[in-house]
Amino acid sequence: MSNRKPYVREMKRTWWKDHPFYRMYMVREATVLPLIFFTLCLTFGLGSLVVGEAAWEGWLSFMANPVVVAINIVALAGSLYHAQTFFSMMPQVMPIRIGGKKVDKKIIVLAQWAAVAVISAVILFLV
């Protein structure tokens, strides 16, 4: 047997900062943090709705805090960024063919955004 040590390539903690693709990937993954906060806020809101009117009013005042509003705006931006990256990958992952021809990628992405707009409008109309 040899007494040689195996080569171990050095990996810095900031390896992802050197390439724009990995930077954007890390930014996308980091947007989950405000989304978690938003989800927890909604969960506690439902819980306070069940508890009673005083708890509900307390939750409403918490949600009106400017810091909470700012975090929720960041969460919305992160959610839209996730949707944009998912929609742009969709034609590559699942190409759609109509009559033996591939549908243009832009049409697929625009159709997804149109579906989001229609569903959002229906929900806004119902609420």
PDB file of N, CA, C and O in Angstrom, residues 83-93 105 109 112-113:
ATOM      1  N   ALA A  83     -41.954  31.779  -9.606  1.00  0.00           N
ATOM      2  CA  ALA A  83     -42.876  31.477 -10.700  1.00  0.00           C
ATOM      3  C   ALA A  83     -42.215  31.733 -12.050  1.00  0.00           C
ATOM      4  O   ALA A  83     -42.342  30.923 -12.971  1.00  0.00           O
ATOM      5  N   GLN A  84     -41.489  32.838 -12.158  1.00  0.00           N
ATOM      6  CA  GLN A  84     -40.828  33.167 -13.428  1.00  0.00           C
ATOM      7  C   GLN A  84     -39.796  32.110 -13.793  1.00  0.00           C
ATOM      8  O   GLN A  84     -39.741  31.659 -14.941  1.00  0.00           O
ATOM      9  N   THR A  85     -38.990  31.681 -12.834  1.00  0.00           N
ATOM     10  CA  THR A  85     -37.974  30.674 -13.146  1.00  0.00           C
ATOM     11  C   THR A  85     -38.619  29.323 -13.466  1.00  0.00           C
ATOM     12  O   THR A  85     -38.168  28.619 -14.366  1.00  0.00           O
ATOM     13  N   PHE A  86     -39.697  28.987 -12.757  1.00  0.00           N
ATOM     14  CA  PHE A  86     -40.388  27.728 -13.036  1.00  0.00           C
ATOM     15  C   PHE A  86     -41.036  27.774 -14.416  1.00  0.00           C
ATOM     16  O   PHE A  86     -40.932  26.816 -15.194  1.00  0.00           O
ATOM     17  N   PHE A  87     -41.715  28.870 -14.725  1.00  0.00           N
ATOM     18  CA  PHE A  87     -42.387  28.980 -16.016  1.00  0.00           C
ATOM     19  C   PHE A  87     -41.386  28.971 -17.170  1.00  0.00           C
ATOM     20  O   PHE A  87     -41.669  28.428 -18.230  1.00  0.00           O
ATOM     21  N   SER A  88     -40.228  29.575 -16.967  1.00  0.00           N
ATOM     22  CA  SER A  88     -39.232  29.592 -18.045  1.00  0.00           C
ATOM     23  C   SER A  88     -38.592  28.223 -18.253  1.00  0.00           C
ATOM     24  O   SER A  88     -38.142  27.915 -19.358  1.00  0.00           O
ATOM     25  N   MET A  89     -38.560  27.382 -17.223  1.00  0.00           N
ATOM     26  CA  MET A  89     -38.017  26.024 -17.363  1.00  0.00           C
ATOM     27  C   MET A  89     -39.030  25.044 -17.939  1.00  0.00           C
ATOM     28  O   MET A  89     -38.660  24.023 -18.506  1.00  0.00           O
ATOM     29  N   MET A  90     -40.296  25.338 -17.789  1.00  0.00           N
ATOM     30  CA  MET A  90     -41.358  24.413 -18.182  1.00  0.00           C
ATOM     31  C   MET A  90     -41.258  23.940 -19.625  1.00  0.00           C
ATOM     32  O   MET A  90     -41.357  22.735 -19.883  1.00  0.00           O
ATOM     33  N   PRO A  91     -41.051  24.822 -20.624  1.00  0.00           N
ATOM     34  CA  PRO A  91     -40.980  24.323 -22.009  1.00  0.00           C
ATOM     35  C   PRO A  91     -39.789  23.400 -22.265  1.00  0.00           C
ATOM     36  O   PRO A  91     -39.836  22.574 -23.180  1.00  0.00           O
ATOM     37  N   GLN A  92     -38.731  23.532 -21.489  1.00  0.00           N
ATOM     38  CA  GLN A  92     -37.574  22.658 -21.669  1.00  0.00           C
ATOM     39  C   GLN A  92     -37.813  21.307 -21.023  1.00  0.00           C
ATOM     40  O   GLN A  92     -37.388  20.276 -21.539  1.00  0.00           O
ATOM     41  N   VAL A  93     -38.506  21.300 -19.908  1.00  0.00           N
ATOM     42  CA  VAL A  93     -38.757  20.056 -19.183  1.00  0.00           C
ATOM     43  C   VAL A  93     -39.857  19.245 -19.858  1.00  0.00           C
ATOM     44  O   VAL A  93     -39.773  18.029 -19.978  1.00  0.00           O
ATOM     45  N   LYS A 105     -41.680  28.369 -27.167  1.00  0.00           N
ATOM     46  CA  LYS A 105     -41.462  28.491 -25.718  1.00  0.00           C
ATOM     47  C   LYS A 105     -42.128  29.732 -25.142  1.00  0.00           C
ATOM     48  O   LYS A 105     -42.692  29.700 -24.054  1.00  0.00           O
ATOM     49  N   VAL A 109     -44.865  30.022 -21.944  1.00  0.00           N
ATOM     50  CA  VAL A 109     -44.630  30.861 -20.763  1.00  0.00           C
ATOM     51  C   VAL A 109     -45.735  31.898 -20.622  1.00  0.00           C
ATOM     52  O   VAL A 109     -46.267  32.117 -19.522  1.00  0.00           O
ATOM     53  N   GLN A 112     -48.907  30.390 -19.306  1.00  0.00           N
ATOM     54  CA  GLN A 112     -48.872  30.151 -17.862  1.00  0.00           C
ATOM     55  C   GLN A 112     -49.136  31.434 -17.092  1.00  0.00           C
ATOM     56  O   GLN A 112     -49.882  31.436 -16.115  1.00  0.00           O
ATOM     57  N   TRP A 113     -48.515  32.547 -17.517  1.00  0.00           N
ATOM     58  CA  TRP A 113     -48.759  33.828 -16.845  1.00  0.00           C
ATOM     59  C   TRP A 113     -50.210  34.256 -17.033  1.00  0.00           C
ATOM     60  O   TRP A 113     -50.815  34.834 -16.117  1.00  0.00           O
TER      61      TRP A 113
END
